[in-house]
CSV table of C-alpha atoms in Angstrom, one decimal:
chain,number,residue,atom,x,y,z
A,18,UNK,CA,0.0,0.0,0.0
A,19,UNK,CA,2.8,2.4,0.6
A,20,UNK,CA,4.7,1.6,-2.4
A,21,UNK,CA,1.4,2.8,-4.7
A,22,UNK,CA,0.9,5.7,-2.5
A,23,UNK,CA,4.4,6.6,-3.3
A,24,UNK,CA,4.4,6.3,-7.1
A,25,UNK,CA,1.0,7.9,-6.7
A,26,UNK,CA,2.8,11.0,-5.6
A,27,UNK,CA,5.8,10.7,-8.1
A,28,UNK,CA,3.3,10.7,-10.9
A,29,UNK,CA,1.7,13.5,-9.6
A,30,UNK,CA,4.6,15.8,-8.6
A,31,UNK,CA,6.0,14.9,-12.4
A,32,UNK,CA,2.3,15.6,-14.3
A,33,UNK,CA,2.5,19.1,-12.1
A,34,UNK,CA,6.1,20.0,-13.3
A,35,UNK,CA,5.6,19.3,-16.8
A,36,UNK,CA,4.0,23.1,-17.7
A,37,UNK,CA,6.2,24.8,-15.2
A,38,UNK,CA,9.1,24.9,-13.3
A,39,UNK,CA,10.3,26.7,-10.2
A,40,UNK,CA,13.8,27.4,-9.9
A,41,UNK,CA,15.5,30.1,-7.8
A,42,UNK,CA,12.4,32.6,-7.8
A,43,UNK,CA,12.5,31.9,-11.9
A,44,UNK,CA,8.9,30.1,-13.3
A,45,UNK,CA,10.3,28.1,-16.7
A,46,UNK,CA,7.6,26.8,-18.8
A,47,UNK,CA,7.3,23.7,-20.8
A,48,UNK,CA,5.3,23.6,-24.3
A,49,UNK,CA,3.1,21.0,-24.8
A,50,UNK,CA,1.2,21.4,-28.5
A,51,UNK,CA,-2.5,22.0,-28.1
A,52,UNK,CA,-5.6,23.7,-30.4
A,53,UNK,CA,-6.8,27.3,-29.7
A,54,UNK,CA,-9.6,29.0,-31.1
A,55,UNK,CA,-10.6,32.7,-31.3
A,56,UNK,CA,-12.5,35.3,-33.2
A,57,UNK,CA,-11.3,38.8,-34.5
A,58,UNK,CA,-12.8,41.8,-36.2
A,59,UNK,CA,-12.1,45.8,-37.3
A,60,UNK,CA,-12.0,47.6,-40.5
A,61,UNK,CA,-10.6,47.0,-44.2
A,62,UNK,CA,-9.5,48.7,-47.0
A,63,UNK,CA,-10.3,47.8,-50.3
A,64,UNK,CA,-7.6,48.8,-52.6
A,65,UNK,CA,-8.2,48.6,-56.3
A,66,UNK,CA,-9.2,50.0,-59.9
A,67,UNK,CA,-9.6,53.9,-59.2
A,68,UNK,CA,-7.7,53.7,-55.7
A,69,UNK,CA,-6.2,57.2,-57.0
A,70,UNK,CA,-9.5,58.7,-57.0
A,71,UNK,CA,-10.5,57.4,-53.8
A,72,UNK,CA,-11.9,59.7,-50.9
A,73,UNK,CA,-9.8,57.3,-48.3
A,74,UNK,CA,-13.2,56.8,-45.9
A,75,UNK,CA,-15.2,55.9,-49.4
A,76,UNK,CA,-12.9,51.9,-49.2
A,77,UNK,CA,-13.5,51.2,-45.4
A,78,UNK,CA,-15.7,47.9,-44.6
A,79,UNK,CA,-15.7,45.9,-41.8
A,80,UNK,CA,-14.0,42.5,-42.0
A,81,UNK,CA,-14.9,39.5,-39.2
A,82,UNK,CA,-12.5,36.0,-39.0
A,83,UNK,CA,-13.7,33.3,-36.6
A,84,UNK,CA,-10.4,30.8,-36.6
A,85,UNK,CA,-9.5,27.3,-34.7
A,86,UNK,CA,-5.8,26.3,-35.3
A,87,UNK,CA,-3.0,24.1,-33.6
A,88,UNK,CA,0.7,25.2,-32.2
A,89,UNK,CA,2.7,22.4,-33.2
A,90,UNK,CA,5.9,23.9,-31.7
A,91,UNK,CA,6.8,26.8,-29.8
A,92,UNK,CA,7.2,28.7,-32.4
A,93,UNK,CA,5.3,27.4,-35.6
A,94,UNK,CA,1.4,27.0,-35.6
A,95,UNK,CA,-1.1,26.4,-38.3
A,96,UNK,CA,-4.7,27.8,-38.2
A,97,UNK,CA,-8.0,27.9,-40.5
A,98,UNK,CA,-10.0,30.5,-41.2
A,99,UNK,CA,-13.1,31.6,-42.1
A,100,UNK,CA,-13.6,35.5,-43.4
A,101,UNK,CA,-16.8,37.3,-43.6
A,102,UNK,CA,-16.4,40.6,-45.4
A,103,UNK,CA,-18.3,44.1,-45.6
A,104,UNK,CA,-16.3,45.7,-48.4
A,105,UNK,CA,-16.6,49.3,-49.5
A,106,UNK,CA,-15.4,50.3,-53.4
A,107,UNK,CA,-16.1,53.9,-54.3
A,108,UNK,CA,-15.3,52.8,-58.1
A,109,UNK,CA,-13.9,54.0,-61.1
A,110,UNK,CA,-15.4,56.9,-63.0
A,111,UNK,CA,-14.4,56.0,-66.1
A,112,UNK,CA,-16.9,52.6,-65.9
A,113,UNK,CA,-20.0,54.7,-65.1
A,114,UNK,CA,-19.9,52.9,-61.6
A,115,UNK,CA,-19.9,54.6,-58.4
A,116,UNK,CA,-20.2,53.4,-55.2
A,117,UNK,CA,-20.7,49.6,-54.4
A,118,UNK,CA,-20.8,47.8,-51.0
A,119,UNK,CA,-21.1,43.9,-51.2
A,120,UNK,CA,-19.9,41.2,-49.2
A,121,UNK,CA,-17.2,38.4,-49.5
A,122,UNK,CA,-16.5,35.2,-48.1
A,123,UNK,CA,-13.1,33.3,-47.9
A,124,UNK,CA,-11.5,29.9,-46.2
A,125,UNK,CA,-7.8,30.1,-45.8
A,126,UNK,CA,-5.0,28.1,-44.3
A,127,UNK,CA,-2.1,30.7,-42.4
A,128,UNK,CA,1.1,29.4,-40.9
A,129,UNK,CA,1.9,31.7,-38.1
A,130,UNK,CA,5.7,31.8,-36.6
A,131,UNK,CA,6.1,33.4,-32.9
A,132,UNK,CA,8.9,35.6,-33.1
A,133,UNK,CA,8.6,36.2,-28.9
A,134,UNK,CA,9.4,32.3,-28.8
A,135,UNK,CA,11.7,32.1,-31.6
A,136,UNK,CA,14.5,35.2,-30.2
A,137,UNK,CA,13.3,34.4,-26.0
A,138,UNK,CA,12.0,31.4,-24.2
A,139,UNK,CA,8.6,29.6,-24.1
A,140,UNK,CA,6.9,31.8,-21.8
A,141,UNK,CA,3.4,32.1,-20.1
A,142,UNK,CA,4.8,34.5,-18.0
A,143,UNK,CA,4.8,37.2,-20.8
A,144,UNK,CA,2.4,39.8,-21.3
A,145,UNK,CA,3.2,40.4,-25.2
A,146,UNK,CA,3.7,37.7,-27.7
A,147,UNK,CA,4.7,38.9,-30.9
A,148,UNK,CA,4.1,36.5,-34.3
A,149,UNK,CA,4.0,37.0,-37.9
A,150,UNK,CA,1.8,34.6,-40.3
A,151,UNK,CA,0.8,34.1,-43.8
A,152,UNK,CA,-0.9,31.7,-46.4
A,153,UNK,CA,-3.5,31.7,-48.8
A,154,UNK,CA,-7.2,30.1,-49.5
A,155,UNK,CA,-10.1,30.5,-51.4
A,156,UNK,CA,-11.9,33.9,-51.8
A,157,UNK,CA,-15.8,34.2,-53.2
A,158,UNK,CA,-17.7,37.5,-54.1
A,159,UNK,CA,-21.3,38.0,-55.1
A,160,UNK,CA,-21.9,39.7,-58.4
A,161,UNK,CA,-23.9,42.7,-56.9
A,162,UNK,CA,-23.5,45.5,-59.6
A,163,UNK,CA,-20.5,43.4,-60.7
A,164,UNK,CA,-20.2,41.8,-64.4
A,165,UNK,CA,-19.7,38.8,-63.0
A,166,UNK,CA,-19.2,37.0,-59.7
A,167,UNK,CA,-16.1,35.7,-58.1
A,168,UNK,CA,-14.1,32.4,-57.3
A,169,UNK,CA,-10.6,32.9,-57.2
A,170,UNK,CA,-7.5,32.2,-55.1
A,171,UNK,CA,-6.0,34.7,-52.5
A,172,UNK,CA,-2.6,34.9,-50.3
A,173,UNK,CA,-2.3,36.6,-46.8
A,174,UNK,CA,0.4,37.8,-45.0
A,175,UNK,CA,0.2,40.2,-41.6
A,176,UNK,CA,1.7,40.3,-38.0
A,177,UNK,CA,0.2,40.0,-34.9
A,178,UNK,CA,0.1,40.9,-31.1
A,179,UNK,CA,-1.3,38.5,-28.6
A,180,UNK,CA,-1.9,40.4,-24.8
A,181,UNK,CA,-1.7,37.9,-22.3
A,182,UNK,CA,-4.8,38.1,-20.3
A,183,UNK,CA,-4.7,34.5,-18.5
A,184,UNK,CA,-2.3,31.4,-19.4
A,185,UNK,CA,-5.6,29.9,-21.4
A,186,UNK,CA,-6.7,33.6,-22.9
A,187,UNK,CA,-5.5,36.4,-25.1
A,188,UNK,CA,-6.3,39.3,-26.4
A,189,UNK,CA,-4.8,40.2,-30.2
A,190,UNK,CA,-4.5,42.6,-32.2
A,191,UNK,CA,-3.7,41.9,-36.0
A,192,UNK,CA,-2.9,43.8,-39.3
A,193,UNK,CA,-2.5,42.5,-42.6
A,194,UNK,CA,-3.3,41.8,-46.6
A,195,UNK,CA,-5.1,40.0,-48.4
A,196,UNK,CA,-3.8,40.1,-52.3
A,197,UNK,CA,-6.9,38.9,-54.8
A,198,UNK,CA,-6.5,38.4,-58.4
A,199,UNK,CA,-7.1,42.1,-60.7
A,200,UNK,CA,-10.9,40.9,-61.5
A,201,UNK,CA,-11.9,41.0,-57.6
A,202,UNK,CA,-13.1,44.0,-58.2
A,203,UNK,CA,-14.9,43.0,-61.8
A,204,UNK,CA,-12.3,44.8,-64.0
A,205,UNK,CA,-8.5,43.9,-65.3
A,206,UNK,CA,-6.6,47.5,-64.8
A,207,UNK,CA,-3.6,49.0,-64.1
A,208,UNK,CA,-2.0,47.2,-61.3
A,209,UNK,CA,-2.4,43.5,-61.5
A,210,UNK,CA,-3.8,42.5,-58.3
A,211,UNK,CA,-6.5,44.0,-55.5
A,212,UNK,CA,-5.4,44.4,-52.1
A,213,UNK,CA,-7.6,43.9,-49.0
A,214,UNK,CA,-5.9,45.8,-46.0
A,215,UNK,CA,-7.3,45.1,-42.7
A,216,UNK,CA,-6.9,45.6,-39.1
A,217,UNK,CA,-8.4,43.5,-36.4
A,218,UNK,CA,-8.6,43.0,-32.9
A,219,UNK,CA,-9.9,39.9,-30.9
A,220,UNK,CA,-9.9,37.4,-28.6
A,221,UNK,CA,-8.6,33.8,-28.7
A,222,UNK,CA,-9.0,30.9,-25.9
A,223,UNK,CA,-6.4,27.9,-25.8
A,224,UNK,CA,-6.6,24.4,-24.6
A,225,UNK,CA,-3.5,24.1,-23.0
């Protein structure tokens, strides 16, 4: 009876120091992978066809991402993500076509690599994390006052801050593109790609 009350304890004094470590005052974490979902939201920026004729406040929308993804390392995680989009596109005079809002849809995979982790330690201690991310999915478009609809293939890339708020919960705050083919916007003109500029800020829970 003694003997399984003792490896009772060992296993329990080991399971307890396996996320952190005490060690002259210092706390040292230890990474275990885990899933973490969240949702974020703020404004975009459409940038397209005419974008030199713009009144800047005539291209801001509202962009929502709701996102469940994996940290396979301490510094490399992988996430999917679903975008809802309210986008704003003053137009281009030139088509007889002036102002358009219309919505957008897109499923992407991003690859996110902590920079915090990557130059530091692992560290639940920390109040900022900071990471950089990017990828590329599918983006849809209804055909509104469009020519057409829209299918097509997009690529992200941004940074991000991640406020510690409790080992299990941060806050973040996000910026970056979206780059869509040069017929997002129904028209092939100058530049050869549209740009979806965006700036978010959310929430996102882990299950670590």
């Amino acid at each position: 009876m003694n003997k399984l009350l003792i490896n009772l304890l060992i296993a329990f004094i080991t399971l307890s120091s396996l996320s952190a470590q005490n060690r002259n005052g210092v706390t040292r974490f230890y990474f275990k992978p885990a899933l973490y979902a969240g949702i974020s939201v703020g404004p975009n920026a459409f940038v397209a066809d005419g974008f030199s004729t713009y009144k800047f406040k005539g291209n801001i929308g509202f962009s929502e991402n709701i996102f469940i993804g994996y940290n396979a390392t301490e510094t490399i995680g992988l996430r999917l993500v679903l975008g809802l989009n309210n986008i704003n596109w003053p137009g281009k005079p030139e088509t007889q076509i002036y102002p358009i809002n219309f919505r957008s849809q897109s499923l992407g995979i991003e690859a996110s690599y902590n920079l915090s982790n990557a130059i530091g330690i692992y560290d639940l201690g920390r109040l900022v994390d900071v990471s950089i991310y990017g990828g590329g999915g599918l983006m849809t478009r209804q055909k509104n006052k469009f020519p057409t609809d829209y299918f097509g293939f997009m690529f992200k890339a941004g940074g991000q801050l991640d406020f510690r708020i409790t080992r299990r919960l941060d806050a973040n705050l996000n910026g970056g593109i979206i780059v869509l083919n040069d017929n997002f916007d129904g028209y092939i003109f100058g530049a050869p790609i549209d740009i979806l500029a965006e700036i978010k800020a959310g929430i996102t829970y882990h299950l670590r």
